Amino acid sequence: MPFYSWGSNSHGQLGHGPSFVGCDSHHPTPMTFSPPFTLEAFSSCMSACGANHSIVCLDALHLYTCGLNDHGQLGTGDTQNRSIMTSIHLSCFPDTFQYTILSLACGWDYTLVLVESGPQRYLVGFGSNEFSTLLTADSHLPSPTVLCQDDRLDRVTSGVRHVLALSRSGSMLWSWGESRHGKLGPRPFPNDTPSHLAMLERHHVAWQSTITTSDVAYATLLADSDRIDAMC
């Protein structure tokens, strides 16, 4: 059973191969992976999409990316585009480092991967840092880089230019990145510093149906079984 994708394929983000770059796909079409594999061999998968790039994780361990790579958002260590799903490894860790991938997120031209190793959790990022979404002074990160180590983290999601991260307890939600239209919520810190939304501390924020973010200036949360629509 293959993976399918469809829509805009301007930079190969659908993973259909070099012959289809620049050709929109109006029907679900099987993606190509390198190296190839049998999907039945895997028990779980995660995926995320940016503006022009995509990432897939199999069995919480194996990462594949494709699409535009002008800022290193594919995590391959270069800026060459990929038109098929290409295997990458988190080069910021030693080869002997054992970990599980908990969460994926893509912004316009950057990628975030939340990793667990024993009791420790790491947020890894690569791509553009134009709006401080990668928590570094560098303008971009062409290779996977550890952005922070925080054992409280449980999930991460991205808008076009901003990020939300949820704690394991569900009582803390952090935001950072571009703050236009107030989409980061009230902030006592600069945009490049994660700040938690104190107004949600009395709730348990669940990740059901995913916390969704957008660059249009809103965030939708599910807290204590009540939907909270925060419009800014």
C-alpha positions as a Markdown table, in Angstrom:
| # | Residue | x | y | z |
|---|---|---|---|---|
| 1 | Met | 0.0 | 0.0 | 0.0 |
| 2 | Pro | 1.7 | 3.3 | -1.1 |
| 3 | Phe | 1.5 | 6.8 | 0.2 |
| 4 | Tyr | -0.5 | 9.2 | -1.9 |
| 5 | Ser | -0.2 | 12.9 | -2.5 |
| 6 | Trp | -1.8 | 15.5 | -4.8 |
| 7 | Gly | -2.0 | 19.3 | -5.4 |
| 8 | Ser | 0.7 | 21.7 | -6.3 |
| 9 | Asn | 4.1 | 20.2 | -7.2 |
| 10 | Ser | 6.0 | 23.3 | -8.0 |
| 11 | His | 9.2 | 22.1 | -6.4 |
| 12 | Gly | 8.7 | 18.4 | -6.1 |
| 13 | Gln | 7.0 | 18.5 | -2.8 |
| 14 | Leu | 4.5 | 15.7 | -3.7 |
| 15 | Gly | 7.4 | 13.2 | -4.1 |
| 16 | His | 6.3 | 12.0 | -7.6 |
| 17 | Gly | 9.8 | 12.2 | -9.2 |
| 18 | Pro | 11.7 | 14.5 | -11.4 |
| 19 | Ser | 9.4 | 14.1 | -14.4 |
| 20 | Phe | 6.5 | 15.6 | -12.5 |
| 21 | Val | 8.2 | 18.7 | -11.0 |
| 22 | Gly | 6.1 | 21.8 | -11.9 |
| 23 | Cys | 3.1 | 19.7 | -12.7 |
| 24 | Asp | 0.0 | 19.9 | -10.5 |
| 25 | Ser | -1.6 | 16.6 | -9.5 |
| 26 | His | -5.4 | 16.6 | -9.5 |
| 27 | His | -5.6 | 13.0 | -8.4 |
| 28 | Pro | -4.1 | 11.0 | -5.5 |
| 29 | Thr | -0.8 | 9.7 | -6.9 |
| 30 | Pro | 1.7 | 7.3 | -5.2 |
| 31 | Met | 4.8 | 8.9 | -3.8 |
| 32 | Thr | 8.3 | 7.6 | -4.5 |
| 33 | Phe | 10.7 | 6.9 | -1.6 |
| 34 | Ser | 14.5 | 6.5 | -1.6 |
| 35 | Pro | 15.5 | 4.0 | -0.5 |
| 36 | Pro | 12.2 | 2.1 | -1.4 |
| 37 | Phe | 10.4 | 0.2 | 1.3 |
| 38 | Thr | 7.2 | -1.9 | 1.8 |
| 39 | Leu | 4.7 | 0.1 | 3.8 |
| 40 | Glu | 3.3 | -3.0 | 5.4 |
| 41 | Ala | 6.6 | -3.3 | 7.3 |
| 42 | Phe | 5.8 | -0.2 | 9.3 |
| 43 | Ser | 3.2 | 0.1 | 12.1 |
| 44 | Ser | 2.9 | 3.9 | 12.3 |
| 45 | Cys | 3.5 | 7.1 | 10.3 |
| 46 | Met | 3.4 | 10.9 | 10.8 |
| 47 | Ser | 3.7 | 13.6 | 8.2 |
| 48 | Ala | 3.8 | 17.4 | 7.9 |
| 49 | Cys | 3.8 | 19.9 | 5.0 |
| 50 | Gly | 5.4 | 23.3 | 4.6 |
| 51 | Ala | 4.8 | 25.8 | 1.8 |
| 52 | Asn | 6.8 | 23.8 | -0.7 |
| 53 | His | 8.3 | 20.8 | 1.2 |
| 54 | Ser | 7.1 | 17.7 | 3.0 |
| 55 | Ile | 8.3 | 15.3 | 5.7 |
| 56 | Val | 7.2 | 11.8 | 6.6 |
| 57 | Cys | 8.2 | 9.7 | 9.7 |
| 58 | Leu | 7.8 | 6.0 | 9.8 |
| 59 | Asp | 7.7 | 3.9 | 13.0 |
| 60 | Ala | 8.7 | 7.1 | 15.0 |
| 61 | Leu | 12.2 | 6.7 | 13.6 |
| 62 | His | 12.7 | 6.9 | 9.9 |
| 63 | Leu | 12.5 | 10.3 | 8.3 |
| 64 | Tyr | 12.0 | 11.2 | 4.6 |
| 65 | Thr | 11.8 | 14.7 | 3.1 |
| 66 | Cys | 11.2 | 16.2 | -0.4 |
| 67 | Gly | 10.5 | 19.5 | -2.1 |
| 68 | Leu | 12.1 | 22.9 | -2.1 |
| 69 | Asn | 15.4 | 23.1 | -0.1 |
| 70 | Asp | 16.6 | 26.6 | -0.7 |
| 71 | His | 17.1 | 27.2 | 3.1 |
| 72 | Gly | 18.0 | 23.6 | 4.0 |
| 73 | Gln | 14.4 | 22.8 | 5.2 |
| 74 | Leu | 14.8 | 19.2 | 4.0 |
| 75 | Gly | 17.6 | 18.5 | 6.5 |
| 76 | Thr | 19.9 | 17.0 | 3.9 |
| 77 | Gly | 22.8 | 19.3 | 4.7 |
| 78 | Asp | 22.7 | 21.1 | 1.4 |
| 79 | Thr | 20.3 | 23.3 | -0.6 |
| 80 | Gln | 19.5 | 20.9 | -3.5 |
| 81 | Asn | 15.8 | 20.2 | -4.1 |
| 82 | Arg | 14.4 | 16.7 | -3.9 |
| 83 | Ser | 11.6 | 15.4 | -6.0 |
| 84 | Ile | 11.3 | 12.1 | -4.3 |
| 85 | Met | 11.0 | 11.3 | -0.6 |
| 86 | Thr | 14.6 | 11.1 | 0.5 |
| 87 | Ser | 15.8 | 9.4 | 3.7 |
| 88 | Ile | 17.5 | 11.8 | 6.1 |
| 89 | His | 19.0 | 11.2 | 9.6 |
| 90 | Leu | 19.3 | 13.6 | 12.5 |
| 91 | Ser | 23.0 | 14.4 | 12.0 |
| 92 | Cys | 23.0 | 16.5 | 15.2 |
| 93 | Phe | 23.1 | 13.2 | 17.2 |
| 94 | Pro | 25.8 | 10.5 | 17.2 |
| 95 | Asp | 25.1 | 7.4 | 15.2 |
| 96 | Thr | 24.8 | 5.4 | 18.4 |
| 97 | Phe | 22.2 | 7.8 | 19.8 |
| 98 | Gln | 18.9 | 6.0 | 20.3 |
| 99 | Tyr | 15.7 | 8.1 | 20.0 |
| 100 | Thr | 12.0 | 8.1 | 19.2 |
| 101 | Ile | 10.4 | 10.9 | 17.1 |
| 102 | Leu | 7.3 | 12.3 | 18.9 |
| 103 | Ser | 6.1 | 15.1 | 16.7 |
| 104 | Leu | 6.7 | 16.8 | 13.3 |
| 105 | Ala | 6.0 | 20.4 | 12.2 |
| 106 | Cys | 6.7 | 22.4 | 9.0 |
| 107 | Gly | 6.5 | 26.2 | 8.6 |
| 108 | Trp | 6.8 | 28.0 | 5.3 |
| 109 | Asp | 10.5 | 27.1 | 4.9 |
| 110 | Tyr | 11.6 | 25.4 | 8.1 |
| 111 | Thr | 11.1 | 22.1 | 9.8 |
| 112 | Leu | 10.8 | 21.0 | 13.5 |
| 113 | Val | 11.2 | 17.5 | 14.9 |
| 114 | Leu | 10.6 | 16.7 | 18.6 |
| 115 | Val | 12.7 | 13.7 | 19.7 |
| 116 | Glu | 12.7 | 11.6 | 22.9 |
| 117 | Ser | 15.7 | 9.7 | 24.2 |
| 118 | Gly | 15.1 | 8.1 | 27.6 |
| 119 | Pro | 13.8 | 10.7 | 29.9 |
| 120 | Gln | 15.2 | 13.6 | 27.8 |
| 121 | Arg | 13.4 | 15.4 | 25.0 |
| 122 | Tyr | 15.0 | 17.6 | 22.3 |
| 123 | Leu | 13.6 | 20.0 | 19.8 |
| 124 | Val | 15.5 | 19.7 | 16.5 |
| 125 | Gly | 15.1 | 22.2 | 13.6 |
| 126 | Phe | 16.4 | 23.0 | 10.2 |
| 127 | Gly | 15.7 | 25.5 | 7.4 |
| 128 | Ser | 15.1 | 29.3 | 7.5 |
| 129 | Asn | 15.2 | 31.2 | 10.7 |
| 130 | Glu | 14.0 | 34.6 | 9.2 |
| 131 | Phe | 11.3 | 35.0 | 11.9 |
| 132 | Ser | 13.2 | 33.3 | 14.8 |
| 133 | Thr | 11.2 | 30.1 | 14.6 |
| 134 | Leu | 14.4 | 28.1 | 15.0 |
| 135 | Leu | 15.5 | 29.8 | 18.3 |
| 136 | Thr | 19.0 | 30.7 | 17.0 |
| 137 | Ala | 21.0 | 33.7 | 15.9 |
| 138 | Asp | 21.8 | 32.0 | 12.6 |
| 139 | Ser | 19.8 | 33.1 | 9.5 |
| 140 | His | 19.2 | 29.5 | 8.5 |
| 141 | Leu | 20.2 | 25.9 | 9.5 |
| 142 | Pro | 20.9 | 23.6 | 6.5 |
| 143 | Ser | 21.4 | 20.6 | 8.8 |
| 144 | Pro | 19.4 | 19.2 | 11.7 |
| 145 | Thr | 20.4 | 21.2 | 14.8 |
| 146 | Val | 19.3 | 20.8 | 18.5 |
| 147 | Leu | 17.4 | 24.0 | 19.3 |
| 148 | Cys | 16.7 | 23.2 | 22.9 |
| 149 | Gln | 16.5 | 20.3 | 25.4 |
| 150 | Asp | 13.3 | 20.4 | 27.5 |
| 151 | Asp | 11.8 | 17.3 | 29.1 |
| 152 | Arg | 8.4 | 19.0 | 29.4 |
| 153 | Leu | 7.7 | 19.2 | 25.7 |
| 154 | Asp | 5.1 | 16.8 | 24.2 |
| 155 | Arg | 4.0 | 18.2 | 20.8 |
| 156 | Val | 4.9 | 20.9 | 18.4 |
| 157 | Thr | 3.1 | 22.5 | 15.5 |
| 158 | Ser | 3.8 | 25.4 | 13.2 |
| 159 | Gly | 2.0 | 28.2 | 11.3 |
| 160 | Val | 3.7 | 29.8 | 8.4 |
| 161 | Arg | 6.1 | 31.8 | 10.6 |
| 162 | His | 5.2 | 30.9 | 14.2 |
| 163 | Val | 5.3 | 27.9 | 16.4 |
| 164 | Leu | 3.3 | 26.4 | 19.3 |
| 165 | Ala | 4.6 | 23.7 | 21.6 |
| 166 | Leu | 2.5 | 21.8 | 24.2 |
| 167 | Ser | 3.8 | 20.4 | 27.5 |
| 168 | Arg | 3.3 | 16.7 | 28.6 |
| 169 | Ser | 0.9 | 17.8 | 31.3 |
| 170 | Gly | -1.2 | 19.8 | 28.9 |
| 171 | Ser | -1.1 | 22.8 | 31.2 |
| 172 | Met | 1.5 | 24.8 | 29.4 |
| 173 | Leu | 1.5 | 26.1 | 25.8 |
| 174 | Trp | 4.5 | 28.0 | 24.5 |
| 175 | Ser | 4.6 | 30.3 | 21.4 |
| 176 | Trp | 7.4 | 32.0 | 19.4 |
| 177 | Gly | 8.1 | 33.4 | 16.0 |
| 178 | Glu | 6.4 | 36.2 | 14.1 |
| 179 | Ser | 3.7 | 37.9 | 16.2 |
| 180 | Arg | 1.9 | 39.9 | 13.6 |
| 181 | His | -1.9 | 40.1 | 14.3 |
| 182 | Gly | -1.3 | 38.8 | 17.9 |
| 183 | Lys | -1.1 | 35.2 | 16.9 |
| 184 | Leu | 1.5 | 34.4 | 19.6 |
| 185 | Gly | -0.8 | 35.7 | 22.3 |
| 186 | Pro | 0.2 | 38.0 | 25.2 |
| 187 | Arg | 4.0 | 38.1 | 25.5 |
| 188 | Pro | 6.3 | 39.4 | 28.2 |
| 189 | Phe | 9.4 | 38.3 | 26.1 |
| 190 | Pro | 10.8 | 39.0 | 22.6 |
| 191 | Asn | 9.4 | 37.0 | 19.7 |
| 192 | Asp | 12.5 | 34.8 | 19.5 |
| 193 | Thr | 12.0 | 33.5 | 23.1 |
| 194 | Pro | 9.3 | 30.9 | 23.9 |
| 195 | Ser | 6.7 | 32.3 | 26.1 |
| 196 | His | 3.9 | 30.3 | 27.7 |
| 197 | Leu | 0.3 | 31.4 | 27.5 |
| 198 | Ala | -0.6 | 31.9 | 31.2 |
| 199 | Met | -4.3 | 32.2 | 30.4 |
| 200 | Leu | -4.5 | 28.5 | 29.6 |
| 201 | Glu | -2.8 | 27.2 | 32.8 |
| 202 | Arg | -6.1 | 26.5 | 34.5 |
| 203 | His | -7.1 | 24.3 | 31.6 |
| 204 | His | -5.8 | 20.9 | 30.3 |
| 205 | Val | -5.1 | 21.5 | 26.6 |
| 206 | Ala | -5.5 | 18.3 | 24.6 |
| 207 | Trp | -3.9 | 17.6 | 21.3 |
| 208 | Gln | -7.1 | 16.0 | 20.0 |
| 209 | Ser | -7.7 | 16.8 | 16.3 |
| 210 | Thr | -4.4 | 18.6 | 16.5 |
| 211 | Ile | -3.8 | 22.1 | 17.7 |
| 212 | Thr | -4.1 | 24.1 | 14.5 |
| 213 | Thr | -2.2 | 27.2 | 13.6 |
| 214 | Ser | -2.4 | 29.6 | 10.6 |
| 215 | Asp | -0.7 | 32.7 | 9.4 |
| 216 | Val | -4.2 | 34.3 | 9.1 |
| 217 | Ala | -4.0 | 35.1 | 12.8 |
| 218 | Tyr | -5.9 | 32.5 | 14.8 |
| 219 | Ala | -5.3 | 29.4 | 16.9 |
| 220 | Thr | -7.9 | 26.7 | 17.7 |
| 221 | Leu | -7.4 | 24.7 | 20.9 |
| 222 | Leu | -9.3 | 22.0 | 22.7 |
| 223 | Ala | -9.1 | 22.5 | 26.5 |
| 224 | Asp | -11.0 | 20.4 | 29.1 |
| 225 | Ser | -13.3 | 19.1 | 26.3 |
| 226 | Asp | -14.3 | 22.7 | 25.5 |
| 227 | Arg | -13.2 | 24.3 | 22.2 |
| 228 | Ile | -11.5 | 27.6 | 22.6 |
| 229 | Asp | -11.3 | 29.7 | 19.4 |
| 230 | Ala | -8.8 | 32.5 | 20.0 |
| 231 | Met | -9.3 | 35.1 | 17.3 |
| 232 | Cys | -6.8 | 37.9 | 17.0 |
